[in-house]
PDB file of C-alpha atoms in Angstrom:
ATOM      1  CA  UNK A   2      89.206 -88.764 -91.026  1.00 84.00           C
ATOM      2  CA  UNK A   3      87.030 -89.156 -88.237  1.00 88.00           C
ATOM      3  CA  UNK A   4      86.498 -88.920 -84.672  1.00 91.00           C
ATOM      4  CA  UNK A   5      89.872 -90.612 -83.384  1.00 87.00           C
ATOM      5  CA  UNK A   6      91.675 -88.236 -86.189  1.00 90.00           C
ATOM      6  CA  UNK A   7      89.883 -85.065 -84.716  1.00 93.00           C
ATOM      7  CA  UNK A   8      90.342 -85.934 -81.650  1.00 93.00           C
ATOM      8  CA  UNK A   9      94.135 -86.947 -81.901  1.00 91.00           C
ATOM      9  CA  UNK A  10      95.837 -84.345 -79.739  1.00 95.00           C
ATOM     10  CA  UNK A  11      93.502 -85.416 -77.017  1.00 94.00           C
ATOM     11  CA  UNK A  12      94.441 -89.055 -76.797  1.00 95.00           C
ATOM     12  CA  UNK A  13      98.116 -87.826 -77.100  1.00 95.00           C
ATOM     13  CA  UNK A  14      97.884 -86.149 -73.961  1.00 96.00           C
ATOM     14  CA  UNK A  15      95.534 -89.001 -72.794  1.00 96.00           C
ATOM     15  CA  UNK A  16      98.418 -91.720 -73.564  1.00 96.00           C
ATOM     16  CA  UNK A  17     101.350 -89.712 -72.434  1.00 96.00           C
ATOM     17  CA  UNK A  18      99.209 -89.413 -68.976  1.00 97.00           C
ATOM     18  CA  UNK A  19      98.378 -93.259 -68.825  1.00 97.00           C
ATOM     19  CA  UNK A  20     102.313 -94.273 -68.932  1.00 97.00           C
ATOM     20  CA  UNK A  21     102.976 -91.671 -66.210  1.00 97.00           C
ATOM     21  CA  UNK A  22      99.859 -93.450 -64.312  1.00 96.00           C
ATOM     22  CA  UNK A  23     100.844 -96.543 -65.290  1.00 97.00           C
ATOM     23  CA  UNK A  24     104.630 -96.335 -64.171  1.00 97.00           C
ATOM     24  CA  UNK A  25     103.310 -95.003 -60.714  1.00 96.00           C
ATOM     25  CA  UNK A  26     100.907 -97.980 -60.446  1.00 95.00           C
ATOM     26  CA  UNK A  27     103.245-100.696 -60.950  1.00 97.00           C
ATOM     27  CA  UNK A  28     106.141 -98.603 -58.835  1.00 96.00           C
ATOM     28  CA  UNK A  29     108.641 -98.110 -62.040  1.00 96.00           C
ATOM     29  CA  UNK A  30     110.202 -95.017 -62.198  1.00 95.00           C
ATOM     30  CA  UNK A  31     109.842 -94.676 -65.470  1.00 93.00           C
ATOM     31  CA  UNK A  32     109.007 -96.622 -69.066  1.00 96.00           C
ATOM     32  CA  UNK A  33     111.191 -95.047 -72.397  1.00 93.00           C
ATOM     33  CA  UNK A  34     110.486 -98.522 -74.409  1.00 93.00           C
ATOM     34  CA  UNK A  35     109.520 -96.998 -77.906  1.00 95.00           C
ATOM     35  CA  UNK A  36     106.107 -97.818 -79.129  1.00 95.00           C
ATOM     36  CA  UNK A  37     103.154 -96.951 -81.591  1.00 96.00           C
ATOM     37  CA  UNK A  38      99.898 -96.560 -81.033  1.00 96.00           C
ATOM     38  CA  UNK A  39      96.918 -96.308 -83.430  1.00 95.00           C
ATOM     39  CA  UNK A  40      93.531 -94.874 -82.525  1.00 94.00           C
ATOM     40  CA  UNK A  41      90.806 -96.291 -85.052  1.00 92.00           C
ATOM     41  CA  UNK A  42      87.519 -95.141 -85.700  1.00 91.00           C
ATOM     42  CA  UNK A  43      85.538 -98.757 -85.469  1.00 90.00           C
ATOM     43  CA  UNK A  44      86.033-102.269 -84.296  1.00 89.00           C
ATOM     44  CA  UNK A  45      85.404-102.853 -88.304  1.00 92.00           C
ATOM     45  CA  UNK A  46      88.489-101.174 -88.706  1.00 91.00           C
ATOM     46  CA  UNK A  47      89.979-102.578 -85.929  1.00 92.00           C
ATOM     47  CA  UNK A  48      89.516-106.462 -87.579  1.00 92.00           C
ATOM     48  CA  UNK A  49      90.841-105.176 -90.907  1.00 92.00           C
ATOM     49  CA  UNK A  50      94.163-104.138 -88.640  1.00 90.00           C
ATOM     50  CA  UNK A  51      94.503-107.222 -86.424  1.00 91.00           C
ATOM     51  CA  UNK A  52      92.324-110.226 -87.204  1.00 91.00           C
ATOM     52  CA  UNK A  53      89.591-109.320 -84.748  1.00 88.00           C
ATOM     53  CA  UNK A  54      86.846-106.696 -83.839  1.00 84.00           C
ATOM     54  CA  UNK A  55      88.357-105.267 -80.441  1.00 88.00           C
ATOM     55  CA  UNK A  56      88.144-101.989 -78.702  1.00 90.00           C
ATOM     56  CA  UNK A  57      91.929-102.463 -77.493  1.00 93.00           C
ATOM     57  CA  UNK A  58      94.896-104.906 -79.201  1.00 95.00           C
ATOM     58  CA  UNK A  59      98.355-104.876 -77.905  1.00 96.00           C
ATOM     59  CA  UNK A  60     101.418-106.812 -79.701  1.00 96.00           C
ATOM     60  CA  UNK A  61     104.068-106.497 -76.946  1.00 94.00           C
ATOM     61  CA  UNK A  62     106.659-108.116 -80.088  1.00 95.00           C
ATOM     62  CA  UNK A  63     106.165-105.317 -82.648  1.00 96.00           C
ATOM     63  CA  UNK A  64     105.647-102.874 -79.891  1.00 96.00           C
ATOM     64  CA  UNK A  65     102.302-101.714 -81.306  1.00 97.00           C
ATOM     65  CA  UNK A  66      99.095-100.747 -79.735  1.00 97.00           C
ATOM     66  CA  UNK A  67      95.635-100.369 -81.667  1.00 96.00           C
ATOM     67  CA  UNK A  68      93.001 -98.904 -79.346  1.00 95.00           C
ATOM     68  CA  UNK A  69      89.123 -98.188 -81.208  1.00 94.00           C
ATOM     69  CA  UNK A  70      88.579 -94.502 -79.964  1.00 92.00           C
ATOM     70  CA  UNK A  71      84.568 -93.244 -80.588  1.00 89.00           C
ATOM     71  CA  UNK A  72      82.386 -90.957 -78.338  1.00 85.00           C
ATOM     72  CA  UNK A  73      80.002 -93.751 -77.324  1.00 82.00           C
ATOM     73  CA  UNK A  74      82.799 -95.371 -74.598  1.00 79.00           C
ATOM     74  CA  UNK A  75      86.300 -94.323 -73.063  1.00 82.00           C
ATOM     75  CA  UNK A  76      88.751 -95.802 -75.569  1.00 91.00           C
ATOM     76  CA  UNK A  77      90.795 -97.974 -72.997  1.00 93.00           C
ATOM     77  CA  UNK A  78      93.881 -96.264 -73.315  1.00 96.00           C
ATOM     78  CA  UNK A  79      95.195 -97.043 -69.523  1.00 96.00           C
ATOM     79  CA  UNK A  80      94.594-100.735 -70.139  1.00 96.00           C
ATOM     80  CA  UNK A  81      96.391-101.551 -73.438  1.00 97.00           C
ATOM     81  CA  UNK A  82      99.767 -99.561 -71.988  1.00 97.00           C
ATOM     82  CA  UNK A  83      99.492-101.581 -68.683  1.00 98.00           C
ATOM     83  CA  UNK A  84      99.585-104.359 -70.885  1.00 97.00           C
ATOM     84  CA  UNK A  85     102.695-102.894 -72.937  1.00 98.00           C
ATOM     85  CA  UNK A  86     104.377-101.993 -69.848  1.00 98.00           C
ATOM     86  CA  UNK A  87     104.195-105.055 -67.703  1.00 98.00           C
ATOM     87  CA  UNK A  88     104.927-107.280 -70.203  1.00 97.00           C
ATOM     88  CA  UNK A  89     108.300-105.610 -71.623  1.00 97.00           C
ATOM     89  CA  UNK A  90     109.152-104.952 -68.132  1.00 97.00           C
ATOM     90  CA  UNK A  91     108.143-107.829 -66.729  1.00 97.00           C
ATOM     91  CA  UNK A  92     108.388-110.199 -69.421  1.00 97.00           C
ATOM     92  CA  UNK A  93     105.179-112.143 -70.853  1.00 95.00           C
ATOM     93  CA  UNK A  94     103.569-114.211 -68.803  1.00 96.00           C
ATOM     94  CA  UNK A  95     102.445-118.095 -69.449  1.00 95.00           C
ATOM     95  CA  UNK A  96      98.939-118.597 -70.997  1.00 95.00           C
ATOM     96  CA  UNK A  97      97.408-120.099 -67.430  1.00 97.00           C
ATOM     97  CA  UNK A  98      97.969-116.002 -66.169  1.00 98.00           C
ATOM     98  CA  UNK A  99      96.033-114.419 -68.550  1.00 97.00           C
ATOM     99  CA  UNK A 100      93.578-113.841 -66.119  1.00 98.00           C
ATOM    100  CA  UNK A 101      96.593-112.276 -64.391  1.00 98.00           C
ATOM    101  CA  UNK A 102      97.605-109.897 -67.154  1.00 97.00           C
ATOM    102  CA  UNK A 103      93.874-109.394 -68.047  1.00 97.00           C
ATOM    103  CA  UNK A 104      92.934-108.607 -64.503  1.00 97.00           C
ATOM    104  CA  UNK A 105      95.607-106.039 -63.727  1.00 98.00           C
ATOM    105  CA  UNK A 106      94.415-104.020 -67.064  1.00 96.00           C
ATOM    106  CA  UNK A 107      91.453-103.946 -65.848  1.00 95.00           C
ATOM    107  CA  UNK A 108      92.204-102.354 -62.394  1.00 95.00           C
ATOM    108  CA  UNK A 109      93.072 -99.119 -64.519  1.00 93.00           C
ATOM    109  CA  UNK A 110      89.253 -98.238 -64.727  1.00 87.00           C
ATOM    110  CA  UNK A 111      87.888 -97.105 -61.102  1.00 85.00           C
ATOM    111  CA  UNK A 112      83.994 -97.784 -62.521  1.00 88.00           C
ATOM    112  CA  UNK A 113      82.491-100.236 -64.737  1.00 89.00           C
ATOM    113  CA  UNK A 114      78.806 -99.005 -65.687  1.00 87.00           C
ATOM    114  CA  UNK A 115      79.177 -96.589 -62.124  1.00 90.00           C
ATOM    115  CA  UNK A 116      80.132 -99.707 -59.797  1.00 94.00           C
ATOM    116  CA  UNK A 117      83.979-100.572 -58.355  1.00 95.00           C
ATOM    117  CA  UNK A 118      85.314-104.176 -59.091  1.00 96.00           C
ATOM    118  CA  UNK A 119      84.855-104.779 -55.635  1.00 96.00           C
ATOM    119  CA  UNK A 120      81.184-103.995 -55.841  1.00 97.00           C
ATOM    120  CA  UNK A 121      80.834-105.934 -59.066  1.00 97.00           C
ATOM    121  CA  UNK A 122      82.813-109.168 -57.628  1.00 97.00           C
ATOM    122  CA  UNK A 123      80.491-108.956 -54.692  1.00 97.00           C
ATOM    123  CA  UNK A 124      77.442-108.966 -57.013  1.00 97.00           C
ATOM    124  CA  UNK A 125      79.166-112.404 -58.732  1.00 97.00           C
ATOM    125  CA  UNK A 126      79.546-113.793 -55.486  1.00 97.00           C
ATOM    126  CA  UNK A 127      75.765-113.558 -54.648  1.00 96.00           C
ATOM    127  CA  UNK A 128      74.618-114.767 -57.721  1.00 96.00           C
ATOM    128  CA  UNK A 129      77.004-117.725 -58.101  1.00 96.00           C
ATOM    129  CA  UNK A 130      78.479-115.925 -61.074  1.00 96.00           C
ATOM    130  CA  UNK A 131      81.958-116.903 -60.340  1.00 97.00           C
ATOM    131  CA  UNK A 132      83.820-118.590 -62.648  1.00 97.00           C
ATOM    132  CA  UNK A 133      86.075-121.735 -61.341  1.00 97.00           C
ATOM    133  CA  UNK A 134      90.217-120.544 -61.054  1.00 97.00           C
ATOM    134  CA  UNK A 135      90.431-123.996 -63.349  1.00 97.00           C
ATOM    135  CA  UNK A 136      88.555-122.399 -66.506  1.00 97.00           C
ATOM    136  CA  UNK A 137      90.329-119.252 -65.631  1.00 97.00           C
ATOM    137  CA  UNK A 138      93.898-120.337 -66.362  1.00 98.00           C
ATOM    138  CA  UNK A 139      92.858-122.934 -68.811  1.00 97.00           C
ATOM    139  CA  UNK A 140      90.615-121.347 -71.200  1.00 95.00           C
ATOM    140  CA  UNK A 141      90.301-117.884 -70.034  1.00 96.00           C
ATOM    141  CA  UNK A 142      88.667-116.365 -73.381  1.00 93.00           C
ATOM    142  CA  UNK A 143      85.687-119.017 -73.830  1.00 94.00           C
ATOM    143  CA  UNK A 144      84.020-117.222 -70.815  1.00 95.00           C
ATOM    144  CA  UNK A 145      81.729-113.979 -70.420  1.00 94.00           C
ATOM    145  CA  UNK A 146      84.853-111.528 -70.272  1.00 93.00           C
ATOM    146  CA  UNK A 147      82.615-109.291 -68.100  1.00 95.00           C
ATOM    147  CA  UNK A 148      82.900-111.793 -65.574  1.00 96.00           C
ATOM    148  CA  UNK A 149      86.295-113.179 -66.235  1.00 97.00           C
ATOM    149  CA  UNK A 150      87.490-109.675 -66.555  1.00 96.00           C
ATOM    150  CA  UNK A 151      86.345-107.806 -63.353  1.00 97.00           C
ATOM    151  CA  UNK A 152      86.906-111.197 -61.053  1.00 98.00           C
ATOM    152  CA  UNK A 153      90.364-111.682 -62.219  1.00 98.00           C
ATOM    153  CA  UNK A 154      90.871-107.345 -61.083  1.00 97.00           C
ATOM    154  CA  UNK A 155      89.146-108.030 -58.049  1.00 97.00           C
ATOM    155  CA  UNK A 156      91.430-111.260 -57.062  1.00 98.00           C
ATOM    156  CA  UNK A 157      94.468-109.244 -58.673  1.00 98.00           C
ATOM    157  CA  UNK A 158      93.744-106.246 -56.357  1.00 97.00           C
ATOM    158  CA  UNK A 159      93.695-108.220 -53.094  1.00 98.00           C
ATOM    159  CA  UNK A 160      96.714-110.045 -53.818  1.00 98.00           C
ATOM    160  CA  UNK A 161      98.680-107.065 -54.522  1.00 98.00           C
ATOM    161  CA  UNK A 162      96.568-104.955 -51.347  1.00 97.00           C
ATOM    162  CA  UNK A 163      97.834-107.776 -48.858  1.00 98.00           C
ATOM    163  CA  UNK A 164     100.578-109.336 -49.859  1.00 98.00           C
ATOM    164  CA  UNK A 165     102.385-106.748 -52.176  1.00 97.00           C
ATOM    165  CA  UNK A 166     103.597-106.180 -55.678  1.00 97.00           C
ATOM    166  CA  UNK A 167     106.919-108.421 -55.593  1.00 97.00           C
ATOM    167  CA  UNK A 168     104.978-111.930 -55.089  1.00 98.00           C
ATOM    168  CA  UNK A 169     102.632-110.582 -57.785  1.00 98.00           C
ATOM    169  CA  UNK A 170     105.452-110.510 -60.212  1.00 98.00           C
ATOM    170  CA  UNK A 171     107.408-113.571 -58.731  1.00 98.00           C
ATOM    171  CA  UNK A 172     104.128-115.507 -59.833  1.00 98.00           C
ATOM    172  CA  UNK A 173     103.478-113.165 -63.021  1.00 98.00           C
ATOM    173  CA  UNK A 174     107.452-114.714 -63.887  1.00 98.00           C
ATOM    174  CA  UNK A 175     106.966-118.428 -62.790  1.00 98.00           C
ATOM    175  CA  UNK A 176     103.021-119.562 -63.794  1.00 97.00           C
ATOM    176  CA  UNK A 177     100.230-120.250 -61.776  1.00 98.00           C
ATOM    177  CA  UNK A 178     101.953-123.892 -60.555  1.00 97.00           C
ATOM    178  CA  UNK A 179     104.543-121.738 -58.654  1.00 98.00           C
ATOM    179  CA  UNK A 180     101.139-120.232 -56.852  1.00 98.00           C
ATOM    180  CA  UNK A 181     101.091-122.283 -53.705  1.00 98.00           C
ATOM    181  CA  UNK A 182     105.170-121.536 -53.200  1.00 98.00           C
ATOM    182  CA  UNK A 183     104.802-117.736 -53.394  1.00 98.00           C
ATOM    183  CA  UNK A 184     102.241-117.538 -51.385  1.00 98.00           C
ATOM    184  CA  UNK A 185     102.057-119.877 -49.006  1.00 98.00           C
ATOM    185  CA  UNK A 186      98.535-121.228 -49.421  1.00 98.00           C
ATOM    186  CA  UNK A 187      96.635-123.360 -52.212  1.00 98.00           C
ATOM    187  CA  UNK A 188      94.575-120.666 -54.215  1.00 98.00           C
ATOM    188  CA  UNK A 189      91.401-122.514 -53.064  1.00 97.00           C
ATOM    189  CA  UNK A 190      92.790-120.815 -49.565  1.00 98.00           C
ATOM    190  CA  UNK A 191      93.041-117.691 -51.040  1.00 98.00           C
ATOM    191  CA  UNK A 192      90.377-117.585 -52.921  1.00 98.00           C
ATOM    192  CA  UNK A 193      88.254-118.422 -49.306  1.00 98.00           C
ATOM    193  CA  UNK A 194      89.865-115.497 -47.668  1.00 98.00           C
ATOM    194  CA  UNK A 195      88.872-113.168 -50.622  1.00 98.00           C
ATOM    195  CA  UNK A 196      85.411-113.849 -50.610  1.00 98.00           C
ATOM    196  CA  UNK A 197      85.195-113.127 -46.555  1.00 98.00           C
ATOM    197  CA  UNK A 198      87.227-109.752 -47.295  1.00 98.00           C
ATOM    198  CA  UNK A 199      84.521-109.050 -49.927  1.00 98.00           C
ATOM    199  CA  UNK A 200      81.182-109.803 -47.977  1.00 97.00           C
ATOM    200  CA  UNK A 201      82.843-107.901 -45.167  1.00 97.00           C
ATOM    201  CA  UNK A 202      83.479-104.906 -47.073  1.00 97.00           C
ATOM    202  CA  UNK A 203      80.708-104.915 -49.308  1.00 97.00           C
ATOM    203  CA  UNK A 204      77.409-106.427 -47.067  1.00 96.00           C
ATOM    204  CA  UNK A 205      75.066-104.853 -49.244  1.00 95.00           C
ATOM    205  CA  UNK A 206      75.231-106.333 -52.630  1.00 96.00           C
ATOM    206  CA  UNK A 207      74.397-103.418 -55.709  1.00 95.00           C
ATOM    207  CA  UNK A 208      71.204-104.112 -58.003  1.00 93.00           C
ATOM    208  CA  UNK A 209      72.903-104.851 -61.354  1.00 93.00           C
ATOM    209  CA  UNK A 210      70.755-105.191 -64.137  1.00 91.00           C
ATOM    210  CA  UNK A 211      72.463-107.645 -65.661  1.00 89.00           C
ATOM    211  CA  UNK A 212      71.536-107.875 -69.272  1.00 88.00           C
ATOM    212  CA  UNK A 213      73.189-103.692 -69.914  1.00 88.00           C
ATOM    213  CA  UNK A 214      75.710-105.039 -67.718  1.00 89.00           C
ATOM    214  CA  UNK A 215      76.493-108.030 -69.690  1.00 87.00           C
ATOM    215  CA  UNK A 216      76.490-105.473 -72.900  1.00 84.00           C
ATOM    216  CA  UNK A 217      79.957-103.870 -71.771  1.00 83.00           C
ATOM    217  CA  UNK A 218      81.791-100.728 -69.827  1.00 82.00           C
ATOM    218  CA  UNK A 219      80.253 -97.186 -70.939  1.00 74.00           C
TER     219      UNK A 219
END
């Protein structure tokens, strides 16, 4: 019963099309890994199912997806397969690249609330919103995920923009220390060049009214 039961042949087609996507995104020809995925009609139900009240829960062991699916937000469908499919492919990375694995998922969604990551890292950056790379791959989940989220997809989209999808997964396969190795800089470095890239591309910085904002994605 319900809305993710009346709407199942919908987020059939809707997960069959994120693996395609998905596959395209990460340049693998193709993903045939058997999985299940349950659509739920609450985050209520969600806790009774995993332990926790999530809109999105992937077990990459037991090769089983729950994703909350109502008609006030986009049940994040793209996300919790990119996490499936990097992480058998890829193998699963070390607990200081969450932000990593996090980040990536989150690249699947263009908008957040109408604005780009870009837009929304650029709106961190002016309002010293940032959080430090230190708490990032130490304790990613005690921070505002809105934040940790959409910075971690905007770093994640310049490293893979500039300097390509093979380093990304050489450091996805050997931590965060190996950063520095693969490439070439400290991340302090990096993280320096990303914020010029960012007030370059975005110079005007979009009026976010924080508090919806802070509420989630719709």
């Amino acid at each position: 019963e319900g809305y993710a039961y009346d709407n199942r042949d919908l987020f059939v087609k809707q997960s069959i099309d994120a693996v395609k996507a998905n596959c395209d995104k990460i340049n693998l020809t193709e993903y045939t890994d058997p999985i299940r995925l349950t659509f739920l009609n609450s985050r209520e139900e969600m806790e009774v199912e995993v332990g926790m009240q999530a809109s999105g829960w992937t077990n990459m062991w037991t090769r089983e997806i729950h994703i909350v699916a109502t008609d006030e937000f986009n049940p994040p469908i793209r996300h919790e397969l990119l996490h499936m499919i990097t992480m058998t492919t890829w193998g699963y990375p070390s607990q200081d690249l969450t932000w990593m694995n996090e980040g990536l998922a989150t690249t699947t969604e263009k908008f957040c609330n109408g604005y780009t990551v870009g837009e929304i890292y650029r709106y961190f950056l002016e309002e010293d919103l940032l959080i430090p790379m230190d708490t990032l791959t130490s304790n990613f989940f005690s921070v505002p995920d809105m934040i940790s989220y959409h910075q971690s997809a905007h770093i994640v989209d310049y490293l893979i923009t500039n300097y390509g999808l093979s380093k990304f997964i050489e450091l996805w396969q050997n931590g965060f220390s190996a950063f520095e190795r693969v490439y070439e800089m400290p991340f302090h470095q990096m993280e320096e060049l990303i914020n010029k890239k960012t007030l370059e591309d975005y110079p005007t910085v979009v009026d976010i009214d924080w508090e919806v904002f802070s509420e989630g994605c719709f």
